[in-house]
CSV table of C-alpha atoms in Angstrom, one decimal:
chain,number,residue,atom,x,y,z
S,11,MET,CA,-86.1,-50.0,-121.8
S,12,ALA,CA,-85.9,-49.2,-118.0
S,13,LYS,CA,-89.4,-48.1,-118.2
S,14,TRP,CA,-90.6,-51.3,-119.8
S,15,ALA,CA,-88.8,-53.2,-117.3
S,16,THR,CA,-90.2,-51.7,-114.1
S,17,THR,CA,-93.5,-50.0,-114.6
S,18,SER,CA,-95.0,-51.7,-117.9
S,19,VAL,CA,-97.2,-54.5,-118.2
S,20,PHE,CA,-94.2,-56.4,-119.6
S,21,ALA,CA,-92.2,-55.9,-116.6
S,22,ARG,CA,-92.9,-59.3,-115.0
S,23,ASP,CA,-92.7,-61.6,-118.3
S,24,VAL,CA,-90.1,-60.1,-120.4
S,25,GLN,CA,-86.3,-59.8,-119.7
S,26,PHE,CA,-84.6,-56.8,-121.1
S,27,LEU,CA,-81.0,-56.7,-122.1
S,28,CYS,CA,-78.6,-53.9,-123.0
S,29,VAL,CA,-75.4,-55.1,-124.7
S,30,CYS,CA,-72.8,-52.2,-125.2
S,31,VAL,CA,-70.4,-52.5,-128.2
S,32,GLU,CA,-67.8,-50.2,-126.7
S,33,SER,CA,-66.4,-51.3,-123.2
S,34,ALA,CA,-67.2,-52.2,-119.8
S,35,ARG,CA,-66.6,-48.5,-118.6
S,36,VAL,CA,-69.1,-47.2,-121.2
S,37,ALA,CA,-71.7,-49.9,-120.2
S,38,LEU,CA,-71.4,-48.9,-116.8
S,39,SER,CA,-72.1,-45.2,-117.8
S,40,PHE,CA,-75.1,-46.3,-119.5
S,41,HIS,CA,-76.4,-48.2,-116.7
S,42,ASP,CA,-76.2,-45.1,-114.4
S,43,LEU,CA,-77.2,-42.6,-117.2
S,44,PHE,CA,-80.4,-44.6,-118.1
S,45,GLY,CA,-81.3,-45.8,-114.7
S,46,PHE,CA,-81.4,-49.5,-115.5
S,47,GLY,CA,-81.2,-50.6,-111.8
S,48,ASP,CA,-81.5,-54.3,-111.3
S,49,ARG,CA,-84.4,-54.8,-113.7
S,50,VAL,CA,-82.3,-54.4,-117.0
S,51,VAL,CA,-79.5,-56.9,-117.7
S,52,ASN,CA,-76.6,-54.7,-118.7
S,53,GLY,CA,-73.5,-56.1,-120.4
S,54,TYR,CA,-70.8,-55.4,-123.0
S,55,ILE,CA,-68.9,-57.1,-125.9
S,56,PRO,CA,-65.5,-57.6,-124.5
S,57,SER,CA,-63.7,-57.9,-127.9
S,58,GLY,CA,-64.3,-58.0,-131.8
S,59,GLU,CA,-64.5,-61.8,-131.7
S,60,TYR,CA,-67.7,-61.7,-129.8
S,61,MET,CA,-69.4,-59.3,-132.2
S,62,PRO,CA,-72.6,-60.5,-133.8
S,63,ARG,CA,-72.3,-62.2,-137.0
S,64,GLY,CA,-75.0,-62.2,-139.5
S,65,PHE,CA,-77.0,-59.3,-138.2
S,66,GLY,CA,-77.3,-56.6,-135.3
S,67,GLN,CA,-77.6,-52.9,-134.8
S,68,LEU,CA,-77.2,-50.1,-132.4
S,69,GLY,CA,-80.2,-49.3,-130.1
S,70,CYS,CA,-81.6,-46.3,-131.9
S,71,SER,CA,-81.8,-48.5,-135.0
S,72,GLY,CA,-84.2,-51.0,-133.4
S,73,PHE,CA,-84.3,-53.8,-130.8
S,74,VAL,CA,-83.6,-57.6,-131.3
S,75,ILE,CA,-86.4,-59.7,-129.8
S,76,SER,CA,-86.4,-63.4,-129.1
S,77,ASP,CA,-89.1,-65.7,-127.5
S,78,ALA,CA,-88.9,-67.6,-124.3
S,79,SER,CA,-86.8,-70.5,-126.2
S,80,GLY,CA,-84.3,-68.1,-127.6
S,81,ASN,CA,-85.5,-68.0,-131.1
S,82,PHE,CA,-85.3,-64.7,-132.9
S,83,VAL,CA,-88.6,-63.0,-133.5
S,84,SER,CA,-87.4,-59.9,-134.7
S,85,ARG,CA,-83.8,-58.9,-136.0
S,86,LYS,CA,-84.6,-55.3,-136.3
S,87,THR,CA,-87.6,-53.6,-135.0
S,88,LYS,CA,-88.5,-50.1,-136.4
S,89,ALA,CA,-86.0,-47.3,-135.8
S,90,TYR,CA,-86.8,-44.4,-133.7
S,91,LEU,CA,-85.0,-41.9,-136.0
S,92,GLN,CA,-87.2,-43.2,-138.8
S,93,VAL,CA,-90.7,-43.4,-137.1
S,94,GLY,CA,-90.3,-41.6,-133.8
S,95,GLU,CA,-92.6,-42.9,-131.0
S,96,GLY,CA,-94.0,-45.5,-133.3
S,97,ALA,CA,-90.8,-47.4,-132.9
S,98,PHE,CA,-91.6,-48.2,-129.3
S,99,ARG,CA,-95.1,-49.1,-130.2
S,100,HIS,CA,-93.8,-51.5,-132.7
S,101,VAL,CA,-91.7,-53.1,-130.1
S,102,GLU,CA,-94.9,-53.4,-127.6
S,103,SER,CA,-97.0,-55.0,-130.4
S,104,ILE,CA,-94.3,-57.7,-131.0
S,105,LEU,CA,-94.1,-58.4,-127.3
S,106,SER,CA,-98.0,-58.6,-127.0
S,107,GLU,CA,-98.0,-61.3,-129.2
S,108,LEU,CA,-95.4,-63.2,-127.3
S,109,VAL,CA,-97.1,-62.3,-123.9
S,110,PRO,CA,-101.0,-62.3,-124.6
S,111,SER,CA,-101.8,-61.8,-120.9
S,112,ALA,CA,-99.7,-58.6,-120.8
S,113,ALA,CA,-101.2,-57.5,-124.1
S,114,LYS,CA,-104.7,-57.5,-122.3
S,115,LYS,CA,-103.5,-54.8,-119.9
S,116,LEU,CA,-102.2,-52.4,-122.6
S,117,PRO,CA,-104.2,-49.2,-122.9
S,118,ALA,CA,-106.0,-48.8,-126.1
S,119,SER,CA,-104.3,-46.6,-128.7
S,120,PRO,CA,-106.1,-43.3,-128.8
S,121,THR,CA,-107.7,-42.3,-132.3
S,122,SER,CA,-108.9,-38.9,-133.6
S,123,THR,CA,-112.4,-40.2,-133.4
S,124,THR,CA,-112.7,-41.5,-129.9
S,125,VAL,CA,-110.1,-39.5,-127.9
S,126,ARG,CA,-109.4,-35.8,-127.8
S,127,GLN,CA,-105.8,-35.1,-127.0
S,128,PRO,CA,-105.4,-32.2,-124.3
S,129,LYS,CA,-103.3,-29.5,-125.8
S,130,GLN,CA,-99.9,-29.4,-124.2
S,131,LYS,CA,-98.4,-26.3,-122.9
S,132,ARG,CA,-95.4,-25.0,-125.1
S,133,GLN,CA,-92.3,-25.2,-123.3
S,134,ARG,CA,-90.2,-22.1,-123.2
S,135,ASN,CA,-86.8,-22.3,-125.2
S,136,ASP,CA,-84.7,-22.1,-122.1
S,137,GLN,CA,-86.5,-25.1,-120.7
S,138,LEU,CA,-85.5,-27.4,-123.9
S,139,MET,CA,-81.8,-26.7,-123.3
S,140,ILE,CA,-79.7,-30.0,-123.4
S,141,LYS,CA,-76.7,-31.3,-121.8
S,142,PRO,CA,-73.6,-32.9,-123.3
S,143,PRO,CA,-73.5,-36.9,-123.3
S,144,ALA,CA,-71.4,-38.7,-120.8
S,145,SER,CA,-67.8,-39.0,-121.7
S,146,VAL,CA,-67.1,-41.6,-124.4
S,147,GLY,CA,-63.2,-41.8,-123.3
S,148,VAL,CA,-61.8,-40.1,-126.3
S,149,ASP,CA,-60.9,-36.4,-125.6
S,150,SER,CA,-61.4,-35.5,-129.2
S,151,MET,CA,-64.9,-36.8,-129.4
S,152,ASP,CA,-65.8,-35.5,-125.9
S,153,ASP,CA,-64.9,-31.9,-127.1
S,154,GLU,CA,-66.9,-32.2,-130.2
S,155,HIS,CA,-69.8,-33.3,-128.3
S,156,GLN,CA,-69.6,-30.3,-125.9
S,157,GLU,CA,-69.2,-28.1,-129.2
S,158,CYS,CA,-72.4,-29.9,-130.8
S,159,THR,CA,-74.3,-29.3,-127.3
S,160,ASP,CA,-73.4,-25.6,-127.4
S,161,SER,CA,-74.4,-25.2,-130.9
S,162,PHE,CA,-77.8,-27.0,-130.3
S,163,ASN,CA,-78.6,-24.8,-127.3
S,164,ARG,CA,-77.8,-21.7,-129.4
S,165,ALA,CA,-80.4,-22.9,-132.1
S,166,ILE,CA,-82.7,-23.8,-129.5
S,167,LYS,CA,-82.6,-20.3,-127.8
S,168,ASN,CA,-82.3,-18.5,-130.9
S,169,PRO,CA,-83.5,-20.4,-134.0
S,170,THR,CA,-82.3,-18.3,-136.9
S,171,ASN,CA,-80.8,-19.2,-140.3
S,172,GLU,CA,-77.4,-18.5,-138.8
S,173,THR,CA,-77.5,-20.7,-136.0
S,174,LEU,CA,-79.2,-23.4,-137.9
S,175,ARG,CA,-76.6,-23.1,-140.5
S,176,HIS,CA,-73.9,-23.3,-137.9
S,177,LEU,CA,-75.4,-26.4,-136.2
S,178,HIS,CA,-75.8,-28.4,-139.4
S,179,ALA,CA,-72.1,-27.6,-140.2
S,180,ILE,CA,-71.0,-28.7,-136.7
S,181,LEU,CA,-73.0,-31.9,-136.8
S,182,LYS,CA,-71.9,-32.7,-140.5
S,183,GLU,CA,-68.1,-32.1,-139.3
S,184,HIS,CA,-68.3,-34.3,-136.3
S,185,PHE,CA,-70.1,-37.0,-137.9
S,186,ALA,CA,-67.6,-37.2,-140.5
S,187,HIS,CA,-64.8,-37.4,-137.9
S,188,GLU,CA,-66.6,-39.9,-135.9
S,189,GLU,CA,-67.1,-42.1,-138.8
S,190,GLU,CA,-63.5,-41.9,-139.6
S,191,LEU,CA,-62.4,-42.9,-136.2
S,192,ILE,CA,-64.9,-46.0,-136.3
S,193,GLU,CA,-63.5,-46.9,-139.7
S,194,GLN,CA,-59.9,-46.9,-138.5
S,195,HIS,CA,-60.5,-48.7,-135.1
S,196,SER,CA,-63.5,-50.9,-135.4
S,197,PRO,CA,-63.3,-54.5,-136.6
S,198,LYS,CA,-65.3,-55.7,-139.7
S,199,ASN,CA,-67.6,-58.4,-138.9
S,200,GLY,CA,-69.8,-59.6,-141.7
S,201,SER,CA,-72.9,-57.7,-142.1
S,202,PHE,CA,-72.9,-56.3,-138.7
S,203,SER,CA,-71.2,-52.9,-139.0
S,204,LYS,CA,-70.9,-50.1,-136.2
S,205,LEU,CA,-69.7,-47.7,-139.1
S,206,THR,CA,-73.0,-48.5,-141.2
S,207,SER,CA,-75.3,-48.2,-138.1
S,208,HIS,CA,-73.6,-44.8,-137.2
S,209,ALA,CA,-73.6,-43.5,-140.6
S,210,MET,CA,-77.4,-44.3,-141.2
S,211,ASP,CA,-78.3,-42.4,-137.9
S,212,HIS,CA,-76.0,-39.5,-138.6
S,213,ALA,CA,-77.7,-39.2,-142.1
S,214,ARG,CA,-81.2,-39.0,-140.5
S,215,ILE,CA,-80.1,-36.5,-138.0
S,216,LEU,CA,-78.6,-34.5,-140.9
S,217,ASP,CA,-81.7,-34.7,-142.8
S,218,MET,CA,-83.7,-33.3,-139.8
S,219,ALA,CA,-81.3,-30.4,-139.4
S,220,THR,CA,-81.6,-29.8,-143.1
S,221,ALA,CA,-85.5,-29.9,-143.0
S,222,GLU,CA,-85.4,-27.4,-140.0
S,223,LEU,CA,-83.1,-25.1,-141.9
S,224,ASP,CA,-85.3,-25.0,-144.8
S,225,ARG,CA,-88.2,-24.5,-142.8
S,226,SER,CA,-86.5,-21.4,-141.2
S,227,VAL,CA,-85.4,-20.0,-144.5
S,228,ARG,CA,-89.0,-20.3,-146.0
S,229,ASN,CA,-90.4,-18.3,-142.8
S,230,GLY,CA,-87.9,-15.5,-143.0
S,231,GLY,CA,-85.2,-16.8,-140.7
S,232,GLY,CA,-86.5,-16.9,-137.4
S,233,GLY,CA,-89.1,-19.0,-135.2
S,234,ASP,CA,-90.2,-19.8,-131.8
S,235,THR,CA,-88.4,-23.1,-131.3
S,236,CYS,CA,-86.0,-25.4,-132.9
S,237,SER,CA,-87.5,-28.8,-133.5
S,238,ILE,CA,-84.2,-30.9,-134.5
S,239,GLN,CA,-83.6,-33.5,-131.7
S,240,GLN,CA,-80.4,-35.2,-130.9
S,241,GLY,CA,-80.4,-39.1,-132.0
S,242,GLY,CA,-80.3,-41.6,-129.1
S,243,ARG,CA,-76.6,-42.0,-129.0
S,244,GLU,CA,-75.2,-38.5,-129.6
């Protein structure tokens, strides 16, 4: 979003807004973490009574898009965890309809018949190591995020059946605990549910972990890299 707001063809004509559903502290953390600067309006929902009614979702499950008059054009764009980079192209296609002048400046989508994609150098496993997310203000969650990060890095460095099984187990246990906390402390507001959104993302991540473990088992228990990626929020 920060890239769209600063360097894309939409930077001049589109206002980008991030609304945190946790707290002002987490919103400020996101502001620094994602480099919003002054081009992205960054806010937060102060209490349950301000939570959206009728629809809504967390960022990795899609974007909400409105036109210049405030009319909603899309209540939920495609989710990154479902379609990968195609989620961003989906947003750009909608914005292109709203801002035709910007659409003319978009680079043409490459195709296998017109463009040859250059081969990318494969990164060494140690270059793929990840860092734990910023503190969420809950000690148990911060500890579990560190444990998940450590397990991810072990699997990236040495993607064996054992490290992948451990990662799957750690993620499953953490997701269950996080969903339990959300269920206990989050208000219920119609069809918008932080629990539902989190649970859907957790299920997708576990599906990816399961697929990677299955691939490792089929290949005899080892490989060059681990292709599991963390979701946008974890």
